[in-house]
XYZ file of C-alpha atoms in Angstrom:
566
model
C -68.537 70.691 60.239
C -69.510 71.651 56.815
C -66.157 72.166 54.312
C -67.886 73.713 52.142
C -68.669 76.911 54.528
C -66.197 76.449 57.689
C -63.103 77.796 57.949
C -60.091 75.647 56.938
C -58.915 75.427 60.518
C -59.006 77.311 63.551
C -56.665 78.969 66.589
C -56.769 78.777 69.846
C -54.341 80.160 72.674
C -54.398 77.878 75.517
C -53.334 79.432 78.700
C -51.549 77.002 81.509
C -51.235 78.552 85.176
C -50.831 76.881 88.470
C -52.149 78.044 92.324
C -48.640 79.384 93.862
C -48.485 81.993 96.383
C -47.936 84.563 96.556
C -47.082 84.727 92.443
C -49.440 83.103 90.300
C -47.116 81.741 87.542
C -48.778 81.324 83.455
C -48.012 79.551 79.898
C -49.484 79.941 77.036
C -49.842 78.171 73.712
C -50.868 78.993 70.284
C -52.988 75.478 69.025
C -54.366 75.236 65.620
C -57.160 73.003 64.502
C -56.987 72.208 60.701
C -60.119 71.170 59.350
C -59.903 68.155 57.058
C -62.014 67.480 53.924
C -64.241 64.083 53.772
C -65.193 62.978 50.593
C -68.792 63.523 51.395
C -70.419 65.464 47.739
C -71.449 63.548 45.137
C -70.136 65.182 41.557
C -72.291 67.410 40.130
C -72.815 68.129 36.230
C -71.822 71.164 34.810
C -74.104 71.490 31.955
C -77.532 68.931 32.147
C -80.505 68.150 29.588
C -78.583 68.545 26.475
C -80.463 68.007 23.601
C -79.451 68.303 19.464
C -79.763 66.568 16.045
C -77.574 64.581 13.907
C -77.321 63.269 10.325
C -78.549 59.869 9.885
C -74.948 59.205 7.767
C -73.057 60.738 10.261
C -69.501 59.361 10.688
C -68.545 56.204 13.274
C -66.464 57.688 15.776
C -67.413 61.169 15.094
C -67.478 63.283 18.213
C -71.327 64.054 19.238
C -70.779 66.314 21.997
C -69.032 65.796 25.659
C -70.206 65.948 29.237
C -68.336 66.988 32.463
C -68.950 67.449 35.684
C -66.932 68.315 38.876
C -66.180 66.533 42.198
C -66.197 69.550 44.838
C -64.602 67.278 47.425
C -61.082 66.130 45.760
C -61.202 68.773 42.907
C -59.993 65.326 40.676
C -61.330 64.203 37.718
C -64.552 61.544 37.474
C -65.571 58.312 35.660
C -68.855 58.939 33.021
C -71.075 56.234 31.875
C -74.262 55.340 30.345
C -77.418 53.917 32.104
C -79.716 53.747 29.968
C -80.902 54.415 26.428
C -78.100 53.163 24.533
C -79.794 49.238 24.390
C -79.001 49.433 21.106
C -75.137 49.781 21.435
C -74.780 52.862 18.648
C -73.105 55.217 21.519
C -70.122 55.293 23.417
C -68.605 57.484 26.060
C -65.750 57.632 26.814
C -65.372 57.273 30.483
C -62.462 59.633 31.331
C -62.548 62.427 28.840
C -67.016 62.614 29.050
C -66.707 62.956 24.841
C -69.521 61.014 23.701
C -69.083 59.142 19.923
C -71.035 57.057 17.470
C -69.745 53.657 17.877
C -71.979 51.988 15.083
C -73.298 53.164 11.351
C -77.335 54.931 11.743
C -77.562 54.520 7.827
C -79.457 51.553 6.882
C -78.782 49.883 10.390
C -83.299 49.457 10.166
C -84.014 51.701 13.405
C -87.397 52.324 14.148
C -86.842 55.479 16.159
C -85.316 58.809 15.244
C -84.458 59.823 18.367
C -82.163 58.664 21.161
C -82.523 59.464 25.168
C -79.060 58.767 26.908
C -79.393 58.792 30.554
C -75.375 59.687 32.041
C -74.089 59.462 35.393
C -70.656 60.479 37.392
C -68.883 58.767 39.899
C -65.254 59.942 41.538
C -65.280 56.355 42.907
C -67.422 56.644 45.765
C -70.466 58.217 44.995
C -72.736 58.940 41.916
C -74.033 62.234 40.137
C -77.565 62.663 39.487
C -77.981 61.560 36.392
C -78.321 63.794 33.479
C -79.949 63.539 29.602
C -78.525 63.822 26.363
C -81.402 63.595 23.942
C -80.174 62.928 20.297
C -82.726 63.458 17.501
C -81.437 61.516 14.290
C -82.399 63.387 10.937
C -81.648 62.864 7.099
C -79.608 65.229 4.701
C -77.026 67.539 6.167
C -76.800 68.972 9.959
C -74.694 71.904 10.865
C -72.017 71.299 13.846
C -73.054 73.417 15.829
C -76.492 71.599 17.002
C -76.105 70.690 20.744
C -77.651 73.246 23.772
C -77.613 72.468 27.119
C -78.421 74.295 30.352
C -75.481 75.247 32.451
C -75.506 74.292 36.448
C -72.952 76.552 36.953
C -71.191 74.648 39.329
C -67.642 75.897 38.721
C -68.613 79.296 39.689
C -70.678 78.116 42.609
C -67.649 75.946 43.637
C -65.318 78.759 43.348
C -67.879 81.158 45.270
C -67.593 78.954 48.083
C -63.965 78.539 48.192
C -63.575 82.418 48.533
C -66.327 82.694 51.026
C -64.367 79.769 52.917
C -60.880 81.883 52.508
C -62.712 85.291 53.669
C -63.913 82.965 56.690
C -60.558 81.877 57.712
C -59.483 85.836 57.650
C -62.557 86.861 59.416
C -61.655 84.533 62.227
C -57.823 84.779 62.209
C -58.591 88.973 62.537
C -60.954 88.500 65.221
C -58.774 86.263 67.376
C -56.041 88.517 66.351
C -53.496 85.839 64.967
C -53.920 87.602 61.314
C -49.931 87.560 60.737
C -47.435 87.601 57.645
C -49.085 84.373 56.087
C -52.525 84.760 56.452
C -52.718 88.174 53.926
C -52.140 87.105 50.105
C -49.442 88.895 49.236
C -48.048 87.348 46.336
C -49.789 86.301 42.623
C -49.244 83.166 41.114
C -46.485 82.808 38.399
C -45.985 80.986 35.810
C -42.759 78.519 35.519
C -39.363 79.712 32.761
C -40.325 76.653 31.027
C -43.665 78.171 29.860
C -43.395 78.172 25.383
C -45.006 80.622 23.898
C -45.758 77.941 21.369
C -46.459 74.052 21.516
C -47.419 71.794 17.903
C -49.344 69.049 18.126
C -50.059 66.375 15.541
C -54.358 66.823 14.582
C -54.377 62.812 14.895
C -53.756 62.763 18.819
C -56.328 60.776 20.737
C -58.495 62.156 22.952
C -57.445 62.164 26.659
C -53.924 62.552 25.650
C -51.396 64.944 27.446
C -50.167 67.934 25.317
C -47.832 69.651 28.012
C -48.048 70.449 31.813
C -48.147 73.846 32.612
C -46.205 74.641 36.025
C -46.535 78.115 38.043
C -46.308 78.525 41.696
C -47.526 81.249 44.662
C -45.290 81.858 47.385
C -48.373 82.369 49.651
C -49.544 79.768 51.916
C -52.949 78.449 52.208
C -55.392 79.110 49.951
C -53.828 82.116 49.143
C -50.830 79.866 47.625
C -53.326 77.952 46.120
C -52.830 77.891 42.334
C -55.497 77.170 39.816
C -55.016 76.514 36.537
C -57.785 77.613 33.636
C -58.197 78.219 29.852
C -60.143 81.769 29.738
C -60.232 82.866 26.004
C -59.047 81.080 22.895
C -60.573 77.723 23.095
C -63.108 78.521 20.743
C -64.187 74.402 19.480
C -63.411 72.903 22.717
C -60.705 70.769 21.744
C -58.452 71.220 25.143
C -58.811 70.870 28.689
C -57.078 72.044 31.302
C -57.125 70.237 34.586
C -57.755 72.692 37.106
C -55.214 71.441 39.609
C -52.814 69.912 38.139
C -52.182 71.895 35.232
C -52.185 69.351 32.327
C -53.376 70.447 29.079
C -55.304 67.826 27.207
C -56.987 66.990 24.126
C -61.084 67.034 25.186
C -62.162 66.416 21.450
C -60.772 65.396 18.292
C -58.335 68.035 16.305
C -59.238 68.548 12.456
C -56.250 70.968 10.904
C -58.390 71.204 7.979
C -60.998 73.224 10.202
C -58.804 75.181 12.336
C -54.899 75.008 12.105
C -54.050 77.801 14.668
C -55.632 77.929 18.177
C -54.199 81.424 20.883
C -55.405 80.002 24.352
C -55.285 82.419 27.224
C -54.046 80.174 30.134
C -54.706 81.994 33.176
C -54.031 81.034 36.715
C -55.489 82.528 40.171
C -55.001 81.820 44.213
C -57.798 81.663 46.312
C -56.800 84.419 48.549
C -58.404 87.547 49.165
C -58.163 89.709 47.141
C -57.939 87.494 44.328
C -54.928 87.653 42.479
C -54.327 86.197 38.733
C -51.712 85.981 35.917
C -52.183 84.569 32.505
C -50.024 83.643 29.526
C -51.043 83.771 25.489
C -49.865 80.074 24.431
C -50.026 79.367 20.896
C -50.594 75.421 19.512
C -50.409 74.673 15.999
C -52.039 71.638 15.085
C -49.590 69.896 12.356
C -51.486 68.099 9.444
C -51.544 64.035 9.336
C -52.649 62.213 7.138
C -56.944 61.786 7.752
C -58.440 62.544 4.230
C -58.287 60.881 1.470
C -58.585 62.405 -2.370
C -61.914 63.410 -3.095
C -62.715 63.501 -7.091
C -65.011 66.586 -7.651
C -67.325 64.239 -9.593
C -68.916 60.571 -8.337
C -68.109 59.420 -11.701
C -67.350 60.714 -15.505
C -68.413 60.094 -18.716
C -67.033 61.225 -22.447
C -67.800 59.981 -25.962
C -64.855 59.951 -28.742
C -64.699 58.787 -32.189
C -63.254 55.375 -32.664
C -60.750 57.131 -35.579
C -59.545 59.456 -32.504
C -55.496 58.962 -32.441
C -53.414 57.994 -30.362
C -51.863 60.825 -28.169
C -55.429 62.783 -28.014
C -56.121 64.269 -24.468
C -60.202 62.760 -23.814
C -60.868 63.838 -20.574
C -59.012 64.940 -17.109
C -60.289 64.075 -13.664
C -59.188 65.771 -10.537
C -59.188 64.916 -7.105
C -58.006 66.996 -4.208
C -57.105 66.108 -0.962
C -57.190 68.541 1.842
C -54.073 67.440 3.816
C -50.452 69.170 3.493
C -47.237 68.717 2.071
C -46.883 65.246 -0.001
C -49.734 63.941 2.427
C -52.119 66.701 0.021
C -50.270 65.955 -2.993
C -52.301 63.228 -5.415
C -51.181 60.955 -7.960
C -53.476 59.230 -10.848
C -53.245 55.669 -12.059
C -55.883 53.946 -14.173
C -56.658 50.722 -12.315
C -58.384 48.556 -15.300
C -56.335 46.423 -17.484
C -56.078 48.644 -20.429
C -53.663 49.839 -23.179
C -56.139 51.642 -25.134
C -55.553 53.813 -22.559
C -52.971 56.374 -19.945
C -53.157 58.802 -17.720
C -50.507 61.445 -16.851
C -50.267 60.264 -12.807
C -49.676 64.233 -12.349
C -52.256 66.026 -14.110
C -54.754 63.182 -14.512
C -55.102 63.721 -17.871
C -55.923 60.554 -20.085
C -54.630 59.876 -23.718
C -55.855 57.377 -26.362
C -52.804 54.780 -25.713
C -54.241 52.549 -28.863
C -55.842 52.008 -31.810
C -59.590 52.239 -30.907
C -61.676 50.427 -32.956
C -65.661 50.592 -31.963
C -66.775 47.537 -34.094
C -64.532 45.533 -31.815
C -65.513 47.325 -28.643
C -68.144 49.556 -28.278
C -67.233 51.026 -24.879
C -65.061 50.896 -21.667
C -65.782 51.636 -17.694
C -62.098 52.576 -16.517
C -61.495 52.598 -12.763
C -59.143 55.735 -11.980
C -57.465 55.947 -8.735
C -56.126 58.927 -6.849
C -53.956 58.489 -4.553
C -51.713 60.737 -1.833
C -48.473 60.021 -1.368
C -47.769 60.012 2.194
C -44.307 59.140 3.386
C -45.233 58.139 6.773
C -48.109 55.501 7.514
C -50.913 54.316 5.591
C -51.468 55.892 1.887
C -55.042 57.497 1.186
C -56.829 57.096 -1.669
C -60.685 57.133 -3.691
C -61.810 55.433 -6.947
C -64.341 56.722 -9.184
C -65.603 54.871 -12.535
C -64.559 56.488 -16.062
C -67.064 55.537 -19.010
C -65.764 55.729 -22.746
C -68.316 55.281 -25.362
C -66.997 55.437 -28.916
C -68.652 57.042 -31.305
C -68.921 55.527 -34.803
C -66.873 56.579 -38.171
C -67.490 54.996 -41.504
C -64.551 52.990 -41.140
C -65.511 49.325 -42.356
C -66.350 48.065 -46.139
C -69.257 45.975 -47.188
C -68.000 42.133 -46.492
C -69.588 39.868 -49.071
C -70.293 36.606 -47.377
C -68.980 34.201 -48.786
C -66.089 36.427 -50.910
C -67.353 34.761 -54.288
C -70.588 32.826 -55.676
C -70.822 30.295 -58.213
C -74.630 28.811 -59.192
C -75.954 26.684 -61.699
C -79.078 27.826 -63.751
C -81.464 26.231 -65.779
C -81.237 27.652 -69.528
C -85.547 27.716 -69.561
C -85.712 29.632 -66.430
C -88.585 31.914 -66.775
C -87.354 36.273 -67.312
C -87.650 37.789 -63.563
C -86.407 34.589 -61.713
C -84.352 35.037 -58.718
C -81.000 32.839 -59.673
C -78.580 34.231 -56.717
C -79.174 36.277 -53.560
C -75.822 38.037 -52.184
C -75.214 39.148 -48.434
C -72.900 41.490 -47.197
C -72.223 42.593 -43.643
C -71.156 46.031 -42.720
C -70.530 46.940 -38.938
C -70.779 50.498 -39.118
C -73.827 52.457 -37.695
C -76.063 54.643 -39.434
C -76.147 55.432 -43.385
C -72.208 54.209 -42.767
C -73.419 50.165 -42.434
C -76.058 50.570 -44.727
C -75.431 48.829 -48.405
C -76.482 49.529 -51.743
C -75.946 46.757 -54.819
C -75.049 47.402 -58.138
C -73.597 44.812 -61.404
C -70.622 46.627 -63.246
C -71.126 44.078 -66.161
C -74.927 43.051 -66.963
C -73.910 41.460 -70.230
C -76.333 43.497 -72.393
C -79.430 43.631 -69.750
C -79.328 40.197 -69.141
C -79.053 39.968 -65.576
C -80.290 42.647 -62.896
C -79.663 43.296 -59.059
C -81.960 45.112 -56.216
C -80.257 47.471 -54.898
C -81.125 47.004 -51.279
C -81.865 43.203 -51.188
C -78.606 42.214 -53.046
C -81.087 39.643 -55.234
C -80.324 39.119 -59.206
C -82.898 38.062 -61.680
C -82.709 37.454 -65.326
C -83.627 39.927 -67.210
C -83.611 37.942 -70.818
C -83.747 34.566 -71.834
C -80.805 31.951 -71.701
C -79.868 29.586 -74.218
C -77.450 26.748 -73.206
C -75.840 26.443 -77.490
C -75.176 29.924 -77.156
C -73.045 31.006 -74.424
C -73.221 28.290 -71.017
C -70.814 30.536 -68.636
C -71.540 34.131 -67.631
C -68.690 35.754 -64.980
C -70.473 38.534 -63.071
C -68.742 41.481 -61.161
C -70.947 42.750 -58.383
C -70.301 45.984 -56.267
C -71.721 46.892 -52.509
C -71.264 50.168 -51.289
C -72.398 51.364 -47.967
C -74.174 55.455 -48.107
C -71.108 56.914 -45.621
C -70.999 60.528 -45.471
C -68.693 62.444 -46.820
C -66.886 59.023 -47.813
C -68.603 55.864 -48.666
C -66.541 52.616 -48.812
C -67.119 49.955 -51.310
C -66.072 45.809 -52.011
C -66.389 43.804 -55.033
C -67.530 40.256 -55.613
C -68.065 37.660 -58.314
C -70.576 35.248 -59.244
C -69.922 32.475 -61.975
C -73.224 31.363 -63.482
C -73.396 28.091 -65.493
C -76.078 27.630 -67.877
C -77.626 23.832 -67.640
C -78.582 22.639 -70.746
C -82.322 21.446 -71.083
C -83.064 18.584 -73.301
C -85.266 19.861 -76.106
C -83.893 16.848 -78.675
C -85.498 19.152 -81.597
C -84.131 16.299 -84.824
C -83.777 12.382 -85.449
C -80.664 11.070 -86.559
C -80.118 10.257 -90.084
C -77.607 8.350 -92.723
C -76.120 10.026 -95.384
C -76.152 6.569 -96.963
C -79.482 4.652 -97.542
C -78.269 1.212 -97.859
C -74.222 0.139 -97.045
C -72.711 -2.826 -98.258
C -69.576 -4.249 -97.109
C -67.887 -7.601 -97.719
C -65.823 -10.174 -95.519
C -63.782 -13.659 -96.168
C -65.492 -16.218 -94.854
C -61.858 -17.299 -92.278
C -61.684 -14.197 -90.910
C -61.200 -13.406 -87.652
C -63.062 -12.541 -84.890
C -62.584 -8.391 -84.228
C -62.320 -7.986 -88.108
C -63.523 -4.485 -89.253
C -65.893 -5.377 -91.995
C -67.457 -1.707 -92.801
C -68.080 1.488 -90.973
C -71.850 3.297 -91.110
C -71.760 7.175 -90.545
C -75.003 9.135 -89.139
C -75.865 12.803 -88.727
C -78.172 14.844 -85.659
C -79.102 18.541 -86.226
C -78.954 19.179 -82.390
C -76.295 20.492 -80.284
C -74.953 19.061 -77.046
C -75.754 15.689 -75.685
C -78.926 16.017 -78.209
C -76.745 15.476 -80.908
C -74.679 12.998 -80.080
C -75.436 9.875 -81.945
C -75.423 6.385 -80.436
C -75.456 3.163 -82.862
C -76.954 -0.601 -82.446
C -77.657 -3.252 -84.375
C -81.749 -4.101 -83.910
C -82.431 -6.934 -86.315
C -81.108 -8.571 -89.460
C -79.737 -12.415 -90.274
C -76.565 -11.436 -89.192
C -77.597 -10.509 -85.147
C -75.397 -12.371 -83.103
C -72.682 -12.787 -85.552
C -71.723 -9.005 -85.747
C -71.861 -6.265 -83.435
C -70.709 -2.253 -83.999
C -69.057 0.429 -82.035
C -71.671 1.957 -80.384
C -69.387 5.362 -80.742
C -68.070 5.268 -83.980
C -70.546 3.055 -85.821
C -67.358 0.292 -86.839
C-alpha cells in the first residue's frame, strides 16, 4: 500500500451466519484495518542549488545561510552533513539545526579559489536525501546580507497536499461504506493551551538549536482531523526561529543580533488535517534582551594632534570617542590611557585628555599613547578596543644659547699677526627654527682690539698686542638666538693672557766703570767684600740682569751673587 495516497485504514462489516432450519440465524461485526506507516521516503530538501557571495573578511562563525529538508515518513527532524567540497575545512554545518558557518578565517588563509561548491546530504537515520549544492563565491570589500537564492522544492506544500488528499480518502471511503459517524467529520478547530504568553524575552546570545518555549494546543477531533500542526506564518522576517511542526517547540534556527532587530511579532498558527481545514493562530511577541557581543568601536583607527611644548597643564588636546552598540552599562564606555604616562589624563567619562605635566619638546619630541575604551558590563567578560594616540609637540623659543664650556681662558702670543683667530666659542641651542639659531656679539672690545663673527662665534685681533703694556684682557661675550617675538640670550667670558716674546732690545750696563773694594787678608770665607750694581733698558725677563765672574787673578778665590751682584 502506498501511505502517501491510501487511506489511513479501512472498515469492513463481517457477517457470521450458520445453516439452521428452518431460521437461518446471523452476526455481524464492524472490523477496522489501520494502515501503518513504514519508514520507506528518503528526506527531501526544501530549497536546493543555493548559490551567493561572501566577503573575503567575513566573520568565523558567522551564519552563511541554513538548509532544511523534511522526512515525509516520521514528520521528525533530520541529521545534515557535508560530502564534499569543504577539503579545505573553512565550513561547518551544523548537523541538527542545517545553519551552515565559517569555521576558519578566508583573509590571508592563501586560497587559490574564490569560490566554494558544498555538496549536502540528509539522513533521518535510515536513508539519505539527494544531495543538494550550496555554491559560495568568496569576494573582497563589503557584501550585503541578503546574498543567498535558492530554488524552492516545495515539499511542505506537496507533503501537506497529500495528507489532505489522504484525509478526503478516508471520508470518501468511510461515506461509501456508510460508517461516516460522529468522529469521522472535523468538527472541532485546534486551540491553543491557557499557558500561551502573549510575550516571551530571550537573551540575543542563545545558541542555535536551543529551546525558547513549547507551544501546546489541542483538537478534540480524532484522526487526522485531531491532528494538530504547529507553524510560524507571518512575523519571522530574518529567520531566526523554528517551529517544529509536530511538536510545537520554538527554536532558535540562526543567531539573534538585538542590535539589528530587537522586537520580532510571530504569527503562530496551528491547523488539523481534517476536511474542511480548520486553523487558529496566536500574535506572540519575543523581545530579544541585549548581551554583551560588541565591543567599543572608536570612530577613528587612530588620532593624531600637535601642541606647543609651553601648553599648560590642565589644557583639553584632544577627545576620542568610542561607542558601543549594546544596552544599559553593557553600552556604557569608560576611557583609560594605557601607556605609562604622567604628561598625560584622560577624563574615563568623556575621554577627554589634559596636559598632566610639564611638556618639554627638547626632552621629548613626541608620544604614541594607547587609549582604551572599555564597557562596563556587570555580568561576564568586559569588552573593549585600543586605538593609538600620537602627540607631536610643537616647538617654542624656550631654551638659551649654552656656551660650551661656560668660560674660556687662552694664551696668546703678543706678535700675533692683526686678523688671527685666538679663540673660537660654541654654543648649543635646542630650539628649532630662527629660535636655535645664534648670533655673537663682544659687549667690551677694549677699544677695537678684539672682534667676533657673528655666526661662527670666532674672535680675531683687531690691533696689535704688546706684552709691557697690558698682559691680561677679560672679555664678556654675548649669544643670542633670533626667537620671534622674544629672543633669549647667555653670557660668557674669555680671559686672554698676553705671552711675552723675547725681543731683548738693550745690553746691560754699570753705572760704575771700574769698582774697587778691599779685604783683610784672615778673613773668612762668606765675607762680603763689595757689591757691583748693573742696569737693562728692557722690561720683563729681558731686563733682568744676571752676574758672573769670567776672568781675573782672583777666579777661584771669589765668587758673586748671581742675583744681587754681592
Amino acid at each position: 500500500m502506498d501511505f502517501e495516497s491510501s487511506p489511513e485504514s479501512y472498515r469492513f462489516i463481517v457477517r457470521a451466519s450458520d445453516w439452521g432450519s428452518p431460521y437461518r440465524h446471523e452476526s455481524e461485526v464492524n472490523v477496522t484495518v489501520v494502515i501503518g506507516n513504514v519508514n520507506d521516503n528518503k528526506p527531501l530538501f526544501e530549497k536546493v542549488a543555493c548559490q551567493g557571495v561572501i566577503s573575503s573578511d567575513f566573520p568565523v562563525g558567522g551564519h552563511i545561510t541554513a538548509v532544511s529538508a523534511i522526512d515525509i515518513d516520521e514528520l521528525e527532524l533530520v541529521k545534515y552533513k557535508i560530502i564534499s567540497g569543504n577539503e579545505l575545512g573553512f565550513f561547518y554545518l551544523n548537523p541538527d539545526s542545517g545553519v551552515l558557518q565559517l569555521k576558519k578565517s578566508l583573509a590571508g588563509a592563501g586560497i587559490k579559489t574564490s569560490n566554494f561548491g558544498l555538496r549536502i546530504t540528509a539522513t533521518d537515520g535510515e536513508y539519505f536525501a539527494d544531495s543538494m549544492f550550496v555554491n559560495i563565491s568568496v569576494v573582497h570589500g563589503k557584501v550585503s546580507s541578503k546574498t543567498f537564492s535558492c530554488r524552492e522544492t516545495r515539499v511542505a506544500q506537496r507533503l501537506a497536499e497529500k495528507l489532505l488528499k489522504k484525509a478526503k480518502a478516508n471520508v470518501k471511503l468511510n461515506s461509501e461504506d456508510g460508517f461516516l459517524d460522529f468522529y469521522s467529520v472535523n468538527r472541532q478547530a485546534p486551540h491553543f493551551d491557557k499557558s500561551f504568553p502573549s510575550d516571551l524575552s530571550v537573551r540575543e546570545d542563545l545558541p542555535v538549536g536551543a529551546t525558547i518555549y513549547r507551544i501546546k494546543a489541542y483538537d478534540a477531533d480524532s484522526g487526522f482531523n485531531g491532528k494538530v500542526l504547529y507553524t510560524i506564518s507571518a512575523g519571522n522576517t530574518d529567520s531566526c526561529f523554528n517551529l517544529e511542526t509536530e511538536t510545537g517547540l520554538l527554536k532558535v534556527l540562526m543567531a539573534l543580533d538585538r542590535e539589528k532587530t530587537e522586537l520580532y511579532l510571530l504569527n503562530i498558527t496551528i491547523y488539523d488535517l481534517g476536511n474542511p481545514q480548520k486553523a487558529a493562530w496566536r500574535l506572540l511577541t519575543i523581545t530579544v534582551e541585549d548581551a554583551n557581543d560588541n565591543k567599543p568601536v572608536f570612530l577613528q583607527e587612530s588620532y593624531t594632534v600637535n601642541i606647543l611644548e609651553s601648553t599648560s597643564i590642565g589644557v583639553e588636546i584632544i577627545q576620542v570617542e568610542a561607542r558601543d552598540r549594546d544596552l544599559g552599562a553593557n553600552g556604557e564606555v569608560i576611557y583609560s590611557i594605557l601607556t605609562d604616562t604622567r604628561q598625560f589624563v584622560i577624563n574615563s567619562s568623556t575621554g577627554i585628555i589634559y596636559v598632566g605635566d610639564h611638556l618639554d619638546r627638547e626632552a621629548k619630541a613626541n608620544f604614541t599613547l594607547k587609549i582604551e575604551a572599555r564597557d562596563r558590563a556587570e555580568n561576564g567578560h568586559q569588552q573593549f578596543s585600543v586605538v593609538p594616540l600620537k602627540v607631536f609637540l610643537d616647538d617654542v623659543n624656550d631654551c638659551a644659547p649654552v656656551f660650551i664650556p661656560p668660560s674660556y681662558s687662552v694664551k696668546v702670543l703678543e706678535d700675533l699677526p692683526v686678523g688671527t683667530v685666538i679663540a673660537w666659542l660654541e654654543t648649543q641651542d635646542p630650539d628649532l627654527g630662527l629660535g636655535g639659531q645664534v648670533r655673537y656679539s663682544l659687549v667690551n672690545d677694549y677699544n677695537g682690539r678684539f672682534e667676533i663673527d657673528k655666526s661662527s662665534g670666532a674672535i680675531r685681533l683687531s690691533k696689535e698686542l704688546d706684552y709691557e703694556k697690558q698682559q691680561f684682557y677679560n672679555l664678556t661675550v654675548r649669544a643670542k638666538d633670533k626667537g620671534r617675538p622674544v629672543s633669549l640670550s647667555s653670557v660668557s667670558f674669555v680671559e686672554i693672557e698676553v705671552v711675552d716674546v723675547n725681543e731683548n732690545l738693550y745690553t746691560p750696563y754699570f753705572s760704575d766703570f771700574v769698582v774697587i773694594g778691599s779685604v783683610k787678608e784672615n778673613s773668612r770665607i762668606g765675607t762680603s767684600v763689595l757689591q757691583v750694581n748693573a742696569r737693562d733698558d728692557d722690561t720683563g725677563r729681558d731686563g733682568e740682569i744676571q752676574y758672573s765672574i769670567r776672568d781675573g787673578s782672583g777666579l777661584g778665590r771669589f765668587n758673586i751673587d748671581e742675583e744681587t751682584g754681592r
